[in-house]
Amino acid sequence: MERAVIQNLNNFVGKEISLKGWLTNKRSGKGLEFLIVRDGTGYVQCIVNEDDVNEKVFNIAKSLSQESSIEISGLVVKDERQVGGYEIQLDNLKLISEASAFPITNKPHGVEFLMDNRHLWLRSKRQWAIMRVRNRLIFAVHSFFQNEDFIQMDAPIFTGNAVEGTSTLFESKFYDETAYLSQSGQLYGEAMAMAMGKIYTFGPTFRAEKSKTRRHLSEFWMIEPEMAFFDNDMNMDLIEKFIKHIVKEVRDNCSFEFEILERDTKIFDKIIEDEFPRLTYDNAVGILKGDEKVDGKTTIETLENDLILVLEGIKDKSKEIEEAEKTIKGGVKKGKRNYLQNKIDTIKNEIKDLEERKRVIPQWVESAKKFKYGSDLGGSDETVLTRMFELPVMVYNWPHEIKAFYMKRDADSPEMAKGVDLLAPEGYGEIVGGGERETDLNLLIEKINEHKLPMKAFEWYLDLRRFGSVPHAGFGLGLERMVAWVCKLKHIRETIPFPRMYGRLFP
Ligand code: 4AD
Ligand code: MG
């Protein structure tokens, strides 16, 4: 008998196999037990028929607790209706370890409870799907850059200098010196690009963000390519090609995962095919404030229309609930009642989301109208702006005063810097930040002083401009923001196995 894993069951149809895994769910019928088993590669239903197995095996099956580890053997049959498309007719079952009462059941649980049990929550189906999408994205990142002849480099984690401002530094000790956990590998990436031409880092980065938001982690993974002899236009071309590649990879390889996540993947087709809009900061602000139109509409009109739809949605859904409740009151069978009760719960959650939109849309409109030219785009500004497009949007040429010290100033309009942000659609906002780097030694020194950074810590960085300085550019993609968007998750905490964020160090 061959040992199989669930994702390869297609090779074993009509054959006897053995398989090791965990019991994730179970139901009973007359003389039958239906076990849903997971083994890390997938899910499969095993049927235990009282007439086909010995009494001992049937009794084990009957009393098996959720998450017990087991070894089973049986016949693989094809069955399109079952999870994964196959079923196992079980003929033997061995208990490896019986699980105590598992804290995470099919009942709804609060998020804090799930987060406290993250080490166990990772076993549930949605989390399984998210981690597999994350894995595929990581694979796609490497395949993209390796095929483009980039050299992967590892930047240090202990660093002596800030990169992205001093307000989010985690301070640490490095023997007798003060060190900081890296906010970005970029400066080291620039040094390496001068040695190798094109490089990319892919490592953990740390930012002390003393607030709880749905898009900030204290520890996140960043992909940072850096290219010698690139200007910001070439940089933007690369960002677009890169995002198209990794989106295509997950679209083509993660359909089962997206099905579990109920993620409609139609939007990916357009992203892979169509050119991303590129707006200057000036254009973006014009659109945001409603002074410029997109497809004949202003942001204000679009959002006012959205609000009308939200209000109608709340009315329709409330009516649906009323009707379902009336049906239940009128008396229905248990099965139907459960079905309707579930439906009511789902609609209630949908209404909650709509109520939230009803609350925030007017606030978004207000703050968009009041946006002050020269300031940075806030989260809601990004949402409003990207609401006008179905594709990721690039915003480039930013006021230099709101960007990092290393950004290249635009010779034609010196108040601007050649930075670029990529904003994801569907309200996800900034997923990429990057730009061309300053090559003028004196301007760079001026900027380091302006930002009150310790010049001594940057002497090595300034050397890159002293010895064969060349135009160069790069960007950083936050992996977790990418996972959150492609999986359409409400919160970034589910995108990484063990999130580190304000107020969360365990497990
Ligand atoms: O825009 P940022 O700060 O850019 C840099 O760090 C540059 N040094 C990158 C470069 O040019 N090499 O960060 C880049 C990206 C953001 O767009 C976002 O996706 C992600 O990193 N990011 C975070 N993700 C999760 N939690 C946080 N606290 C994040 N801060 C930034
Ligand atoms: Mg940024």
Coordinates of C-alpha atoms and ligand atoms in Angstrom, one line a residue:
M1 CA 0.0 0.0 0.0
E2 CA 1.3 3.4 -0.9
R3 CA 1.6 6.4 1.4
A4 CA -0.2 9.3 -0.2
V5 CA -0.8 13.0 0.5
I6 CA -4.2 14.6 -0.2
Q7 CA -3.0 17.0 -2.9
N8 CA -1.8 14.0 -4.9
L9 CA -4.9 11.8 -4.6
N10 CA -5.5 12.2 -8.3
N11 CA -2.7 9.7 -8.9
F12 CA -4.3 7.0 -6.7
V13 CA -7.9 6.7 -8.0
G14 CA -9.1 3.1 -7.6
K15 CA -6.1 2.3 -5.4
E16 CA -5.6 1.5 -1.7
I17 CA -3.5 4.1 0.1
S18 CA -2.5 5.1 3.6
L19 CA -2.5 8.7 4.8
K20 CA -1.5 10.5 7.9
G21 CA -3.3 13.7 9.2
W22 CA -5.7 15.2 11.6
L23 CA -9.4 15.0 12.0
T24 CA -10.9 18.5 11.3
N25 CA -14.6 17.7 11.2
K26 CA -17.0 14.8 11.6
R27 CA -20.6 13.9 11.2
S28 CA -22.5 10.7 11.7
G29 CA -25.1 8.9 9.7
K30 CA -26.8 5.5 10.2
G31 CA -24.0 3.0 10.5
L32 CA -21.7 5.6 8.9
E33 CA -19.1 8.1 10.0
F34 CA -17.9 10.9 7.8
L35 CA -14.5 12.1 8.7
I36 CA -13.0 15.2 7.2
V37 CA -9.3 14.8 7.3
R38 CA -6.6 17.3 6.6
D39 CA -2.9 16.6 6.2
G40 CA -1.5 20.0 5.5
T41 CA -1.7 19.6 1.7
G42 CA -5.5 19.5 1.5
Y43 CA -8.8 18.2 2.8
V44 CA -10.6 14.9 2.1
Q45 CA -13.7 13.2 3.3
C46 CA -13.3 9.6 4.5
I47 CA -16.3 7.4 4.8
V48 CA -16.3 4.8 7.6
N49 CA -19.0 2.1 7.0
E50 CA -19.9 -0.1 10.0
D51 CA -20.3 -3.1 7.7
D52 CA -16.8 -2.7 6.1
V53 CA -14.5 -2.2 9.1
N54 CA -14.0 -4.1 12.3
E55 CA -15.8 -3.0 15.4
K56 CA -12.8 -1.5 17.1
V57 CA -12.1 0.8 14.1
F58 CA -15.7 1.9 13.9
N59 CA -15.7 2.8 17.6
I60 CA -12.5 4.8 17.2
A61 CA -14.1 6.7 14.3
K62 CA -17.2 7.3 16.3
S63 CA -15.5 8.8 19.3
L64 CA -12.7 10.6 17.5
S65 CA -12.1 14.2 18.8
Q66 CA -11.4 17.2 16.6
E67 CA -7.7 17.6 15.8
S68 CA -6.8 14.1 16.9
S69 CA -3.9 12.8 14.8
I70 CA -4.6 9.6 12.8
E71 CA -3.3 7.3 10.2
I72 CA -5.9 5.9 7.8
S73 CA -6.0 3.5 4.9
G74 CA -8.6 3.0 2.3
L75 CA -9.7 3.1 -1.3
V76 CA -9.5 6.4 -3.3
V77 CA -12.6 7.2 -5.4
K78 CA -13.3 10.2 -7.5
D79 CA -16.3 12.3 -6.4
E80 CA -16.7 15.8 -7.7
R81 CA -19.2 16.7 -5.1
Q82 CA -16.7 16.3 -2.2
V83 CA -14.1 18.7 -1.0
G84 CA -11.0 18.4 -3.1
G85 CA -12.9 16.1 -5.6
Y86 CA -12.0 12.8 -4.0
E87 CA -13.2 10.5 -1.3
I88 CA -11.7 7.7 0.7
Q89 CA -13.6 4.6 1.6
L90 CA -11.8 3.8 4.8
D91 CA -10.8 0.3 5.9
N92 CA -8.4 1.0 8.7
L93 CA -7.9 3.8 11.2
K94 CA -5.1 4.1 13.8
L95 CA -5.1 6.8 16.5
I96 CA -1.7 8.5 16.7
S97 CA -2.7 10.9 19.5
E98 CA -6.1 11.8 20.8
A99 CA -6.7 15.6 21.1
S100 CA -8.1 17.2 24.2
A101 CA -11.1 19.5 23.6
F102 CA -10.0 21.8 20.8
P103 CA -10.7 25.5 21.7
I104 CA -11.5 26.5 18.1
T105 CA -14.7 24.9 16.9
N106 CA -17.2 25.7 14.2
K107 CA -18.9 28.3 16.4
P108 CA -18.0 31.9 15.8
H109 CA -15.1 33.1 18.0
G110 CA -13.9 36.7 18.8
V111 CA -10.8 37.9 17.1
E112 CA -8.8 38.4 20.3
F113 CA -9.6 34.8 21.3
L114 CA -8.4 33.6 17.9
M115 CA -5.3 35.7 18.1
D116 CA -4.5 34.3 21.6
N117 CA -4.8 30.9 20.0
R118 CA -2.9 31.8 16.8
H119 CA -0.7 28.7 17.2
L120 CA -3.9 26.6 16.8
W121 CA -5.9 29.0 14.6
L122 CA -3.3 28.4 11.9
R123 CA -4.9 25.0 11.4
S124 CA -8.2 26.3 10.3
K125 CA -9.2 26.3 6.7
R126 CA -9.1 30.1 6.0
Q127 CA -5.8 30.5 7.6
W128 CA -4.5 27.5 5.7
A129 CA -5.6 29.1 2.5
I130 CA -4.0 32.5 3.3
M131 CA -0.7 30.9 4.3
R132 CA -0.6 29.1 1.0
V133 CA -1.3 32.2 -1.0
R134 CA 1.5 33.9 1.0
N135 CA 3.8 31.1 0.1
R136 CA 3.0 31.3 -3.6
L137 CA 3.6 35.0 -3.6
I138 CA 7.0 34.5 -2.0
F139 CA 7.8 31.9 -4.7
A140 CA 6.6 34.3 -7.4
V141 CA 8.8 37.1 -6.0
H142 CA 11.9 35.0 -6.3
S143 CA 11.0 33.6 -9.7
F144 CA 10.4 37.1 -11.1
F145 CA 13.6 38.7 -9.9
Q146 CA 15.8 35.6 -10.6
N147 CA 14.4 35.5 -14.2
E148 CA 15.2 39.2 -14.5
D149 CA 18.8 38.5 -13.5
F150 CA 18.6 40.2 -10.1
I151 CA 21.0 39.0 -7.4
Q152 CA 19.3 38.4 -4.1
M153 CA 21.1 39.9 -1.1
D154 CA 20.5 39.8 2.7
A155 CA 20.7 43.2 4.4
P156 CA 21.5 43.4 8.1
I157 CA 18.8 43.5 10.8
F158 CA 21.0 45.3 13.4
T159 CA 21.7 48.8 11.9
G160 CA 23.3 51.9 13.1
N161 CA 21.2 54.4 11.2
A162 CA 17.5 55.2 10.4
V163 CA 16.2 54.9 6.8
E164 CA 12.5 55.8 7.1
G165 CA 12.4 58.5 9.7
T166 CA 13.3 58.3 13.4
S167 CA 9.8 58.1 14.8
T168 CA 9.3 54.4 14.2
L169 CA 12.7 53.0 15.2
F170 CA 13.0 50.0 17.6
E171 CA 16.0 50.6 19.7
S172 CA 18.2 47.7 20.7
K173 CA 21.6 47.1 22.2
F174 CA 24.6 45.9 20.1
Y175 CA 27.2 45.1 22.7
D176 CA 28.1 48.6 24.0
E177 CA 26.5 50.5 21.1
T178 CA 22.9 51.6 20.4
A179 CA 21.5 49.7 17.4
Y180 CA 18.2 49.8 15.7
L181 CA 16.2 47.1 14.1
S182 CA 16.2 47.6 10.4
Q183 CA 13.2 49.7 9.0
S184 CA 14.3 48.9 5.4
G185 CA 17.3 47.2 3.7
Q186 CA 17.4 50.0 1.0
L187 CA 20.6 51.8 1.9
Y188 CA 22.5 48.5 2.0
G189 CA 20.7 47.5 -1.2
E190 CA 22.1 50.7 -2.9
A191 CA 25.6 49.7 -1.9
M192 CA 25.1 46.2 -3.2
A193 CA 23.6 47.5 -6.5
M194 CA 26.8 49.4 -7.1
A195 CA 28.6 46.1 -6.8
M196 CA 26.1 43.8 -8.6
G197 CA 24.0 46.0 -10.9
K198 CA 20.6 44.8 -9.9
I199 CA 19.8 43.3 -6.5
Y200 CA 16.8 42.6 -4.3
T201 CA 16.5 42.1 -0.6
F202 CA 13.7 40.1 1.0
G203 CA 13.8 40.2 4.7
P204 CA 12.1 41.2 7.9
T205 CA 11.8 44.9 8.7
F206 CA 10.6 46.6 11.9
R207 CA 8.6 49.8 12.6
A208 CA 7.4 50.9 15.9
E209 CA 3.8 51.9 15.0
K210 CA 2.1 52.8 18.3
S211 CA -1.4 52.5 17.0
K212 CA -3.7 49.7 15.9
T213 CA -4.6 49.9 12.3
R214 CA -5.7 47.3 9.8
R215 CA -2.6 47.9 7.7
H216 CA 0.3 48.3 10.1
L217 CA 2.5 45.6 11.6
S218 CA 5.5 46.2 13.8
E219 CA 7.4 43.4 12.0
F220 CA 6.8 42.9 8.3
W221 CA 8.6 41.4 5.3
M222 CA 9.7 43.6 2.6
I223 CA 10.9 43.0 -1.0
E224 CA 13.3 45.7 -2.0
P225 CA 14.9 45.7 -5.5
E226 CA 17.5 48.3 -6.3
M227 CA 18.9 49.0 -9.8
A228 CA 21.9 50.9 -11.0
F229 CA 21.3 53.0 -14.1
F230 CA 17.6 53.1 -13.6
D231 CA 15.5 56.3 -13.5
N232 CA 12.1 56.6 -12.0
D233 CA 10.3 55.8 -15.3
M234 CA 12.2 52.5 -15.6
N235 CA 11.4 51.9 -11.9
M236 CA 7.7 52.3 -12.5
D237 CA 7.8 50.0 -15.5
L238 CA 9.5 47.4 -13.3
I239 CA 6.9 47.8 -10.5
E240 CA 4.1 47.2 -13.0
K241 CA 5.7 44.2 -14.6
F242 CA 6.5 42.7 -11.1
I243 CA 3.0 43.2 -9.7
K244 CA 1.4 41.7 -12.9
H245 CA 3.7 38.7 -12.6
I246 CA 3.0 37.9 -9.0
V247 CA -0.8 38.5 -9.4
K248 CA -0.8 36.1 -12.4
E249 CA 1.1 33.5 -10.4
V250 CA -1.5 33.4 -7.6
R251 CA -4.4 33.6 -10.0
D252 CA -3.1 30.6 -11.9
N253 CA -2.0 28.5 -8.9
C254 CA -4.3 29.3 -6.0
S255 CA -7.8 28.9 -7.3
F256 CA -8.8 26.4 -4.5
E257 CA -7.4 28.8 -1.9
F258 CA -9.4 31.8 -3.3
E259 CA -12.5 29.6 -3.4
I260 CA -12.1 29.0 0.4
L261 CA -11.5 32.7 0.9
E262 CA -14.5 33.5 -1.3
R263 CA -12.2 35.9 -3.2
D264 CA -13.6 36.8 -6.6
T265 CA -10.5 36.7 -8.8
K266 CA -12.0 38.4 -11.9
I267 CA -10.3 41.6 -11.0
F268 CA -6.9 39.9 -11.5
D269 CA -7.5 39.3 -15.2
K270 CA -7.8 43.1 -15.8
I271 CA -4.7 43.8 -13.7
I272 CA -2.6 41.3 -15.7
E273 CA -3.8 42.7 -19.0
D274 CA -4.3 46.4 -18.7
E275 CA -1.8 49.3 -18.1
F276 CA -1.8 50.8 -14.6
P277 CA -2.8 54.5 -14.5
R278 CA 0.2 56.8 -13.6
L279 CA -0.7 60.1 -12.0
T280 CA 1.5 62.8 -10.8
Y281 CA 1.0 63.9 -7.3
D282 CA -0.6 67.1 -8.7
N283 CA -3.1 65.1 -10.8
A284 CA -3.9 62.8 -7.9
V285 CA -4.6 65.8 -5.6
G286 CA -6.8 67.3 -8.3
I287 CA -8.8 64.1 -8.7
L288 CA -9.0 63.6 -4.9
K289 CA -10.4 67.1 -4.3
G290 CA -13.0 66.7 -7.1
D291 CA -11.3 69.4 -9.3
E292 CA -10.5 66.8 -12.0
K293 CA -12.7 64.1 -13.4
V294 CA -12.1 60.5 -14.1
D295 CA -14.4 59.0 -16.8
G296 CA -16.6 62.1 -16.6
K297 CA -17.1 61.8 -12.8
T298 CA -15.6 63.5 -9.8
T299 CA -14.7 61.6 -6.6
I300 CA -17.4 63.5 -4.7
E301 CA -20.2 62.4 -7.2
T302 CA -18.9 58.9 -7.1
L303 CA -18.9 58.7 -3.3
E304 CA -22.3 60.3 -3.0
N305 CA -23.6 57.7 -5.4
D306 CA -21.9 55.0 -3.3
L307 CA -23.6 56.3 -0.2
I308 CA -27.1 56.1 -1.9
L309 CA -26.3 52.4 -2.8
V310 CA -25.2 51.7 0.8
L311 CA -28.5 53.1 2.2
E312 CA -30.5 51.1 -0.3
G313 CA -28.5 48.0 0.6
I314 CA -29.2 48.4 4.3
K315 CA -32.9 48.8 3.5
D316 CA -33.1 45.7 1.3
K317 CA -31.1 43.5 3.6
S318 CA -33.2 44.6 6.7
K319 CA -36.3 43.5 4.7
E320 CA -34.7 40.1 3.9
I321 CA -34.0 39.5 7.6
E322 CA -37.6 40.5 8.5
E323 CA -38.9 38.0 6.0
A324 CA -36.7 35.2 7.2
E325 CA -37.7 35.8 10.8
K326 CA -41.3 35.7 9.8
T327 CA -40.8 32.4 8.1
I328 CA -39.2 31.0 11.2
K329 CA -42.0 32.2 13.4
G330 CA -44.5 30.6 11.1
G331 CA -42.9 27.2 12.0
V332 CA -40.4 25.3 9.9
K333 CA -38.4 22.1 10.2
K334 CA -35.2 22.1 12.2
G335 CA -33.0 21.9 9.1
K336 CA -34.7 24.8 7.4
R337 CA -34.6 26.8 10.6
N338 CA -30.9 26.4 11.0
Y339 CA -30.4 27.4 7.4
L340 CA -32.5 30.5 7.8
Q341 CA -30.8 31.4 11.1
N342 CA -27.4 31.1 9.4
K343 CA -28.6 33.3 6.6
I344 CA -29.8 35.9 9.1
D345 CA -26.4 36.0 10.8
T346 CA -24.7 36.4 7.5
I347 CA -26.9 39.3 6.4
K348 CA -26.5 40.9 9.8
N349 CA -22.8 40.9 9.3
E350 CA -23.3 42.4 5.8
I351 CA -25.4 45.2 7.3
K352 CA -22.7 45.9 9.9
D353 CA -20.2 46.4 7.1
L354 CA -22.7 48.7 5.3
E355 CA -23.4 50.7 8.4
E356 CA -19.6 51.2 8.7
R357 CA -19.5 52.5 5.2
K358 CA -22.5 54.7 5.8
R359 CA -20.5 56.2 8.7
V360 CA -17.1 56.7 6.9
I361 CA -18.1 57.8 3.4
P362 CA -19.2 61.3 4.5
Q363 CA -16.0 61.6 6.5
W364 CA -14.0 60.6 3.5
V365 CA -15.7 63.1 1.3
E366 CA -15.1 65.8 3.9
S367 CA -11.4 65.1 4.3
A368 CA -10.9 64.7 0.5
K369 CA -12.5 68.2 -0.1
K370 CA -10.3 69.7 2.7
F371 CA -7.1 68.0 1.5
K372 CA -4.2 70.4 1.7
Y373 CA -1.9 70.4 -1.3
G374 CA 1.6 69.5 -0.2
S375 CA 0.6 67.0 2.5
D376 CA 0.9 63.2 2.4
L377 CA -2.1 61.1 1.2
G378 CA -3.8 59.5 4.3
G379 CA -5.4 56.1 4.3
S380 CA -8.9 57.5 3.5
D381 CA -7.4 59.7 0.7
E382 CA -5.9 56.6 -0.9
T383 CA -9.2 54.9 -0.7
V384 CA -11.1 57.8 -2.3
L385 CA -8.5 58.2 -5.1
T386 CA -8.4 54.5 -5.9
R387 CA -12.2 54.2 -5.8
M388 CA -12.0 55.9 -9.3
F389 CA -10.0 53.1 -10.8
E390 CA -10.2 49.3 -11.1
L391 CA -6.5 48.9 -11.4
P392 CA -3.6 49.7 -9.1
V393 CA -2.6 53.3 -9.4
M394 CA 0.9 54.8 -9.4
V395 CA 1.3 58.3 -7.9
Y396 CA 4.7 59.9 -8.7
N397 CA 6.6 63.2 -8.3
W398 CA 5.9 64.1 -4.7
P399 CA 6.6 67.2 -2.7
H400 CA 10.1 66.5 -1.5
E401 CA 9.3 67.7 2.0
I402 CA 7.1 64.8 2.8
K403 CA 9.4 62.2 1.4
A404 CA 12.5 60.4 2.8
F405 CA 15.9 62.2 2.8
Y406 CA 17.3 60.0 0.0
M407 CA 14.7 60.9 -2.7
K408 CA 16.0 62.4 -5.9
R409 CA 15.0 66.0 -6.4
D410 CA 13.4 66.9 -9.8
A411 CA 15.8 69.3 -11.6
D412 CA 12.8 70.8 -13.5
S413 CA 10.7 71.5 -10.4
P414 CA 13.0 71.5 -7.4
E415 CA 10.2 71.3 -4.8
M416 CA 9.3 67.9 -6.1
A417 CA 11.1 64.5 -5.6
K418 CA 11.0 61.5 -7.9
G419 CA 9.2 59.2 -5.6
V420 CA 6.4 56.7 -6.5
D421 CA 3.8 54.9 -4.5
L422 CA 1.6 52.1 -5.9
L423 CA -1.9 52.2 -4.5
A424 CA -3.8 48.9 -4.6
P425 CA -7.5 48.9 -5.7
E426 CA -10.5 47.9 -3.5
G427 CA -9.5 50.2 -0.7
Y428 CA -6.2 48.6 0.2
G429 CA -4.0 51.7 -0.4
E430 CA -0.3 51.9 -0.6
I431 CA 1.5 48.6 -1.2
V432 CA 4.7 49.8 -2.8
G433 CA 6.8 52.8 -2.0
G434 CA 10.0 53.7 -3.9
G435 CA 11.7 56.2 -6.3
E436 CA 14.9 57.4 -7.8
R437 CA 17.7 58.2 -5.3
E438 CA 19.6 61.4 -4.9
T439 CA 23.0 61.3 -6.5
D440 CA 24.1 64.9 -5.8
L441 CA 26.4 64.7 -2.8
N442 CA 25.7 68.2 -1.5
L443 CA 21.9 67.9 -1.8
L444 CA 22.1 64.7 0.1
I445 CA 24.2 66.2 2.9
E446 CA 21.7 69.1 3.0
K447 CA 18.8 66.6 3.4
I448 CA 20.6 64.6 6.1
N449 CA 21.0 67.8 8.1
E450 CA 17.4 68.9 7.4
H451 CA 16.1 65.6 8.8
K452 CA 18.5 66.0 11.8
L453 CA 20.1 62.6 11.1
P454 CA 23.6 61.9 12.5
M455 CA 26.0 62.6 9.6
K456 CA 28.6 60.1 11.0
A457 CA 26.2 57.2 10.6
F458 CA 25.8 58.1 6.9
E459 CA 29.4 58.6 5.9
W460 CA 29.5 55.1 4.3
Y461 CA 26.3 55.9 2.4
L462 CA 27.7 59.1 1.1
D463 CA 30.7 57.1 -0.2
L464 CA 28.4 55.6 -2.8
R465 CA 28.1 59.1 -4.3
R466 CA 31.9 59.7 -4.0
F467 CA 33.0 56.6 -5.9
G468 CA 31.4 56.3 -9.3
S469 CA 28.0 57.6 -8.5
V470 CA 25.3 56.6 -11.0
P471 CA 21.5 57.3 -11.4
H472 CA 19.7 54.5 -9.6
A473 CA 16.2 53.6 -8.3
G474 CA 14.3 51.0 -6.4
F475 CA 11.2 50.3 -4.5
G476 CA 9.8 48.3 -1.5
L477 CA 6.7 46.0 -1.6
G478 CA 5.2 45.1 1.8
L479 CA 4.5 41.4 1.5
E480 CA 1.7 41.4 4.1
R481 CA -0.1 44.3 2.5
M482 CA 0.1 42.3 -0.8
V483 CA -1.3 39.2 0.9
A484 CA -4.1 41.2 2.5
W485 CA -5.1 42.7 -0.8
V486 CA -5.0 39.6 -3.0
C487 CA -6.9 37.6 -0.4
K488 CA -9.2 40.6 0.2
L489 CA -8.7 40.4 4.0
K490 CA -10.2 42.9 6.4
H491 CA -7.1 43.1 8.6
I492 CA -3.3 42.6 8.1
R493 CA -3.0 40.4 11.2
E494 CA -4.1 37.3 9.3
T495 CA -1.4 37.6 6.6
I496 CA 1.6 36.5 8.6
P497 CA 1.9 33.3 10.8
F498 CA 2.7 35.1 14.0
P499 CA 1.9 38.8 13.7
R500 CA 3.8 41.3 15.8
M501 CA 1.9 44.5 16.3
Y502 CA 1.1 47.1 19.0
G503 CA -0.2 45.1 21.9
R504 CA 0.6 41.7 20.5
L505 CA 3.8 39.8 21.3
F506 CA 2.3 36.3 22.1
P507 CA 2.1 33.6 21.0
Ligands
4AD1 O1 7.0 53.3 1.7 P1 8.0 52.6 2.6 O2 8.3 53.2 4.0 O3 9.4 52.6 1.7 C1 10.6 52.1 2.1 O4 10.8 51.5 3.2 C2 11.6 52.3 1.1 N1 12.9 52.2 1.8 C3 11.5 51.2 0.0 C4 12.5 51.3 -1.1 O5 12.4 52.2 -1.9 N2 13.4 50.4 -1.1 O6 7.6 51.1 2.8 C5 7.5 50.3 1.6 C6 6.3 49.4 1.8 C7 5.0 50.1 1.9 O7 4.5 50.5 0.7 C8 4.1 49.1 2.6 O8 3.7 48.1 1.6 C9 5.1 48.4 3.5 O9 6.4 48.6 3.0 N3 5.0 48.8 4.9 C10 4.4 48.2 5.9 N4 3.7 47.0 5.9 C11 3.1 46.6 7.0 N5 3.3 47.3 8.2 C12 3.9 48.5 8.2 N6 4.0 49.1 9.4 C13 4.5 49.0 7.0 N7 5.2 50.1 6.7 C14 5.5 50.0 5.4
MG2 MG 5.6 54.8 1.9

